[in-house]
mmCIF file of C-alpha atoms in Angstrom:
data_model
loop_
_atom_site.group_PDB
_atom_site.id
_atom_site.type_symbol
_atom_site.label_atom_id
_atom_site.label_comp_id
_atom_site.label_asym_id
_atom_site.label_seq_id
_atom_site.Cartn_x
_atom_site.Cartn_y
_atom_site.Cartn_z
ATOM 1 C CA MET A 252 -15.358 16.852 -11.498
ATOM 2 C CA ALA A 253 -14.384 13.504 -9.961
ATOM 3 C CA GLN A 254 -13.077 13.345 -6.400
ATOM 4 C CA LEU A 255 -9.449 12.767 -7.390
ATOM 5 C CA ASP A 256 -9.093 14.637 -10.683
ATOM 6 C CA GLY A 257 -5.503 15.740 -11.129
ATOM 7 C CA LYS A 258 -4.168 13.310 -8.530
ATOM 8 C CA SER A 259 -1.640 10.566 -9.297
ATOM 9 C CA ILE A 260 -1.264 7.335 -7.351
ATOM 10 C CA ALA A 261 1.338 4.563 -7.484
ATOM 11 C CA ILE A 262 0.318 1.008 -6.629
ATOM 12 C CA VAL A 263 3.569 -0.842 -5.923
ATOM 13 C CA ALA A 264 3.453 -4.629 -6.216
ATOM 14 C CA THR A 265 5.152 -7.693 -7.630
ATOM 15 C CA HIS A 266 4.189 -11.289 -8.325
ATOM 16 C CA GLY A 267 1.999 -12.834 -5.657
ATOM 17 C CA PHE A 268 -0.067 -9.761 -4.735
ATOM 18 C CA GLU A 269 -3.533 -10.648 -3.441
ATOM 19 C CA GLN A 270 -5.675 -10.210 -6.564
ATOM 20 C CA SER A 271 -8.478 -8.130 -5.068
ATOM 21 C CA GLU A 272 -6.103 -5.982 -3.017
ATOM 22 C CA LEU A 273 -4.574 -4.580 -6.189
ATOM 23 C CA GLU A 274 -7.493 -4.724 -8.619
ATOM 24 C CA VAL A 275 -10.165 -3.150 -6.380
ATOM 25 C CA PRO A 276 -8.114 -0.078 -5.348
ATOM 26 C CA LEU A 277 -6.897 0.271 -8.949
ATOM 27 C CA ALA A 278 -10.482 0.370 -10.239
ATOM 28 C CA ARG A 279 -11.892 2.539 -7.420
ATOM 29 C CA LEU A 280 -9.132 5.128 -7.570
ATOM 30 C CA ARG A 281 -9.412 5.369 -11.359
ATOM 31 C CA GLU A 282 -13.208 5.679 -11.061
ATOM 32 C CA ALA A 283 -12.596 8.562 -8.635
ATOM 33 C CA GLY A 284 -10.594 10.324 -11.362
ATOM 34 C CA ALA A 285 -7.019 9.559 -10.316
ATOM 35 C CA ASN A 286 -4.206 8.700 -12.683
ATOM 36 C CA VAL A 287 -3.055 5.359 -11.258
ATOM 37 C CA HIS A 288 0.102 3.457 -12.229
ATOM 38 C CA VAL A 289 0.961 -0.113 -11.318
ATOM 39 C CA VAL A 290 4.666 0.029 -10.460
ATOM 40 C CA SER A 291 6.817 -3.086 -10.152
ATOM 41 C CA LEU A 292 10.383 -4.333 -10.073
ATOM 42 C CA GLU A 293 10.503 -5.657 -13.636
ATOM 43 C CA GLY A 294 8.470 -6.941 -16.558
ATOM 44 C CA ASP A 295 5.393 -6.048 -18.524
ATOM 45 C CA GLU A 296 2.973 -7.724 -16.110
ATOM 46 C CA ILE A 297 2.748 -9.238 -12.647
ATOM 47 C CA LYS A 298 0.697 -12.240 -11.641
ATOM 48 C CA GLY A 299 -1.676 -12.133 -8.708
ATOM 49 C CA TRP A 300 -2.619 -14.688 -6.097
ATOM 50 C CA ASP A 301 -6.361 -15.300 -5.880
ATOM 51 C CA LYS A 302 -7.189 -16.821 -2.482
ATOM 52 C CA LYS A 303 -5.628 -20.299 -2.907
ATOM 53 C CA ASP A 304 -3.978 -20.307 -6.334
ATOM 54 C CA TRP A 305 -2.359 -18.091 -8.923
ATOM 55 C CA GLY A 306 -4.712 -15.485 -10.307
ATOM 56 C CA ASN A 307 -4.657 -13.105 -13.239
ATOM 57 C CA ALA A 308 -1.842 -11.017 -14.598
ATOM 58 C CA VAL A 309 -2.025 -7.229 -14.312
ATOM 59 C CA PRO A 310 -0.107 -4.920 -16.682
ATOM 60 C CA VAL A 311 2.831 -2.998 -15.216
ATOM 61 C CA ASP A 312 2.767 0.696 -16.141
ATOM 62 C CA LYS A 313 6.164 1.730 -14.743
ATOM 63 C CA LEU A 314 9.234 0.144 -13.234
ATOM 64 C CA ILE A 315 10.414 1.071 -9.750
ATOM 65 C CA GLY A 316 13.505 2.792 -11.139
ATOM 66 C CA GLU A 317 11.370 5.050 -13.365
ATOM 67 C CA VAL A 318 9.300 6.682 -10.614
ATOM 68 C CA SER A 319 9.792 8.919 -7.617
ATOM 69 C CA ALA A 320 7.531 10.087 -4.814
ATOM 70 C CA GLU A 321 7.546 13.559 -6.394
ATOM 71 C CA ASP A 322 5.486 12.120 -9.287
ATOM 72 C CA TYR A 323 2.566 11.011 -7.077
ATOM 73 C CA ASP A 324 0.155 12.071 -4.353
ATOM 74 C CA ALA A 325 -0.090 8.637 -2.708
ATOM 75 C CA ILE A 326 1.284 5.106 -2.693
ATOM 76 C CA VAL A 327 -0.867 1.986 -2.248
ATOM 77 C CA LEU A 328 0.701 -1.295 -1.137
ATOM 78 C CA PRO A 329 -1.386 -4.439 -1.754
ATOM 79 C CA GLY A 330 -0.831 -7.457 0.444
ATOM 80 C CA GLY A 331 -0.928 -11.169 -0.005
ATOM 81 C CA GLN A 332 1.798 -13.231 1.640
ATOM 82 C CA ILE A 333 4.170 -13.425 -1.317
ATOM 83 C CA ASN A 334 4.162 -9.861 -2.668
ATOM 84 C CA PRO A 335 5.228 -7.847 0.409
ATOM 85 C CA ASP A 336 7.703 -10.526 1.443
ATOM 86 C CA LEU A 337 9.461 -10.189 -1.931
ATOM 87 C CA LEU A 338 9.297 -6.383 -1.874
ATOM 88 C CA ARG A 339 10.591 -5.874 1.657
ATOM 89 C CA VAL A 340 14.081 -7.013 0.687
ATOM 90 C CA GLU A 341 14.288 -4.537 -2.220
ATOM 91 C CA GLN A 342 16.000 -1.343 -1.057
ATOM 92 C CA LYS A 343 14.627 0.686 -4.006
ATOM 93 C CA VAL A 344 11.086 -0.169 -2.918
ATOM 94 C CA LEU A 345 11.765 0.690 0.722
ATOM 95 C CA ASP A 346 13.406 3.976 -0.280
ATOM 96 C CA LEU A 347 10.390 4.896 -2.416
ATOM 97 C CA ILE A 348 7.948 4.177 0.421
ATOM 98 C CA LYS A 349 10.074 6.226 2.850
ATOM 99 C CA ALA A 350 10.156 9.110 0.348
ATOM 100 C CA PHE A 351 6.344 9.212 0.229
ATOM 101 C CA TRP A 352 6.229 9.257 4.021
ATOM 102 C CA THR A 353 8.935 11.912 4.400
ATOM 103 C CA GLN A 354 7.148 14.112 1.847
ATOM 104 C CA LYS A 355 3.945 13.838 3.919
ATOM 105 C CA LYS A 356 2.083 11.960 1.200
ATOM 106 C CA ILE A 357 -0.509 9.253 1.736
ATOM 107 C CA VAL A 358 0.846 5.748 2.380
ATOM 108 C CA ALA A 359 -1.770 2.976 2.283
ATOM 109 C CA ALA A 360 -1.133 -0.715 3.047
ATOM 110 C CA ILE A 361 -3.474 -3.680 3.390
ATOM 111 C CA CYS A 362 -3.244 -7.223 4.765
ATOM 112 C CA HIS A 363 0.440 -8.322 4.831
ATOM 113 C CA ALA A 364 1.718 -5.088 3.213
ATOM 114 C CA PRO A 365 2.390 -3.481 6.620
ATOM 115 C CA TRP A 366 5.498 -5.700 6.570
ATOM 116 C CA LEU A 367 6.838 -2.981 4.254
ATOM 117 C CA LEU A 368 5.968 -0.371 6.874
ATOM 118 C CA VAL A 369 7.847 -2.448 9.460
ATOM 119 C CA GLU A 370 10.944 -2.554 7.228
ATOM 120 C CA THR A 371 10.866 1.214 6.633
ATOM 121 C CA GLY A 372 10.285 2.098 10.300
ATOM 122 C CA ILE A 373 7.036 3.889 9.477
ATOM 123 C CA VAL A 374 4.955 1.833 11.951
ATOM 124 C CA ARG A 375 6.919 3.028 14.976
ATOM 125 C CA ASP A 376 4.561 4.930 17.308
ATOM 126 C CA ARG A 377 1.737 4.780 14.731
ATOM 127 C CA LYS A 378 -1.714 3.283 15.060
ATOM 128 C CA VAL A 379 -1.971 0.548 12.432
ATOM 129 C CA THR A 380 -3.784 -2.632 11.561
ATOM 130 C CA SER A 381 -2.816 -5.581 9.398
ATOM 131 C CA TYR A 382 -3.646 -9.191 8.768
ATOM 132 C CA LYS A 383 -3.627 -10.842 12.189
ATOM 133 C CA SER A 384 -0.686 -13.154 11.415
ATOM 134 C CA ILE A 385 1.747 -10.216 11.273
ATOM 135 C CA LYS A 386 0.429 -8.456 14.391
ATOM 136 C CA THR A 387 3.506 -9.506 16.392
ATOM 137 C CA ASP A 388 5.829 -8.153 13.683
ATOM 138 C CA VAL A 389 4.007 -4.805 13.753
ATOM 139 C CA VAL A 390 4.042 -4.622 17.564
ATOM 140 C CA ASN A 391 7.724 -5.626 17.756
ATOM 141 C CA ALA A 392 8.503 -2.776 15.324
ATOM 142 C CA GLY A 393 6.819 -0.288 17.666
ATOM 143 C CA GLY A 394 3.428 -0.099 15.962
ATOM 144 C CA LYS A 395 0.254 0.396 17.976
ATOM 145 C CA TRP A 396 -1.731 -2.474 16.417
ATOM 146 C CA GLU A 397 -5.545 -2.344 16.404
ATOM 147 C CA ASP A 398 -8.022 -5.010 15.378
ATOM 148 C CA SER A 399 -10.047 -2.668 13.150
ATOM 149 C CA ALA A 400 -11.163 -2.770 9.515
ATOM 150 C CA VAL A 401 -9.228 0.410 8.678
ATOM 151 C CA VAL A 402 -6.925 2.551 10.789
ATOM 152 C CA VAL A 403 -5.739 6.031 9.816
ATOM 153 C CA ASP A 404 -2.880 7.845 11.536
ATOM 154 C CA GLN A 405 -1.667 11.124 10.005
ATOM 155 C CA GLY A 406 -1.903 10.001 6.381
ATOM 156 C CA LEU A 407 -1.023 6.362 7.050
ATOM 157 C CA VAL A 408 -3.963 4.176 5.998
ATOM 158 C CA THR A 409 -3.877 0.485 6.947
ATOM 159 C CA SER A 410 -6.458 -2.258 6.592
ATOM 160 C CA ARG A 411 -6.787 -5.878 7.753
ATOM 161 C CA ASN A 412 -7.878 -7.899 4.749
ATOM 162 C CA PRO A 413 -9.794 -8.044 1.436
ATOM 163 C CA GLY A 414 -13.108 -8.047 3.298
ATOM 164 C CA ASP A 415 -12.380 -4.429 4.244
ATOM 165 C CA LEU A 416 -11.588 -3.150 0.722
ATOM 166 C CA ASP A 417 -14.592 -0.802 0.460
ATOM 167 C CA ALA A 418 -13.647 1.007 3.657
ATOM 168 C CA PHE A 419 -9.938 0.943 2.707
ATOM 169 C CA CYS A 420 -10.542 2.569 -0.685
ATOM 170 C CA ALA A 421 -12.923 5.161 0.782
ATOM 171 C CA LYS A 422 -10.309 6.172 3.379
ATOM 172 C CA ILE A 423 -7.562 6.438 0.756
ATOM 173 C CA ILE A 424 -9.753 8.780 -1.296
ATOM 174 C CA GLU A 425 -10.639 10.825 1.789
ATOM 175 C CA GLU A 426 -7.004 11.147 2.863
ATOM 176 C CA ILE A 427 -5.805 12.153 -0.610
ATOM 177 C CA ARG A 428 -8.489 14.836 -0.750
ATOM 178 C CA GLU A 429 -7.300 16.177 2.623
ATOM 179 C CA GLY A 430 -3.729 16.562 1.323
ATOM 180 C CA SER A 431 -0.416 16.336 3.165
ATOM 181 C CA HIS A 432 -0.231 15.503 6.846
ATOM 182 C CA GLU A 433 2.008 16.638 9.681
ATOM 183 C CA ARG A 434 4.213 13.823 10.941
ATOM 184 C CA ARG A 435 7.664 12.710 11.917
ATOM 185 C CA ALA A 436 9.885 11.132 9.302
ATOM 186 C CA ALA A 437 10.484 7.385 9.432
#
């Protein structure tokens, strides 16, 4: 039996996600046995950003209006500069992230994706990390920012950048296996 057999995970992204920050967790979580859906705002596919230029398209499995936190065990939020900036103004996305948190499910965000955690209020009083350029945003929102590869705080998994993807994916798997976590609602 694989580590995550029977578990379902939503990766929420839109155009401009950092290529590796979606594709690596998608592959690793599926390899671990999870049923993983790429969830987006619209369309059949979303196009990534690969370091300095547009990358490859990734198929969209479900639209944001077709899913709920009840359908999944965890949510993964890839970064990149464009993707989380577009998503953080979409109330449906913010409501979905908050629902995962309120239901004590795993919320994982890498690179610039903690912007979404800022918008939802989830970072307040939580230990988190992010890409260094949004450190001030995280701190101003009440987050306890750390310069670490991966930080875990009661089911909240955050990571700095694509160089930390192995540790990020391993922590997501570990947290999902542990199950729900005690915490305050956002």
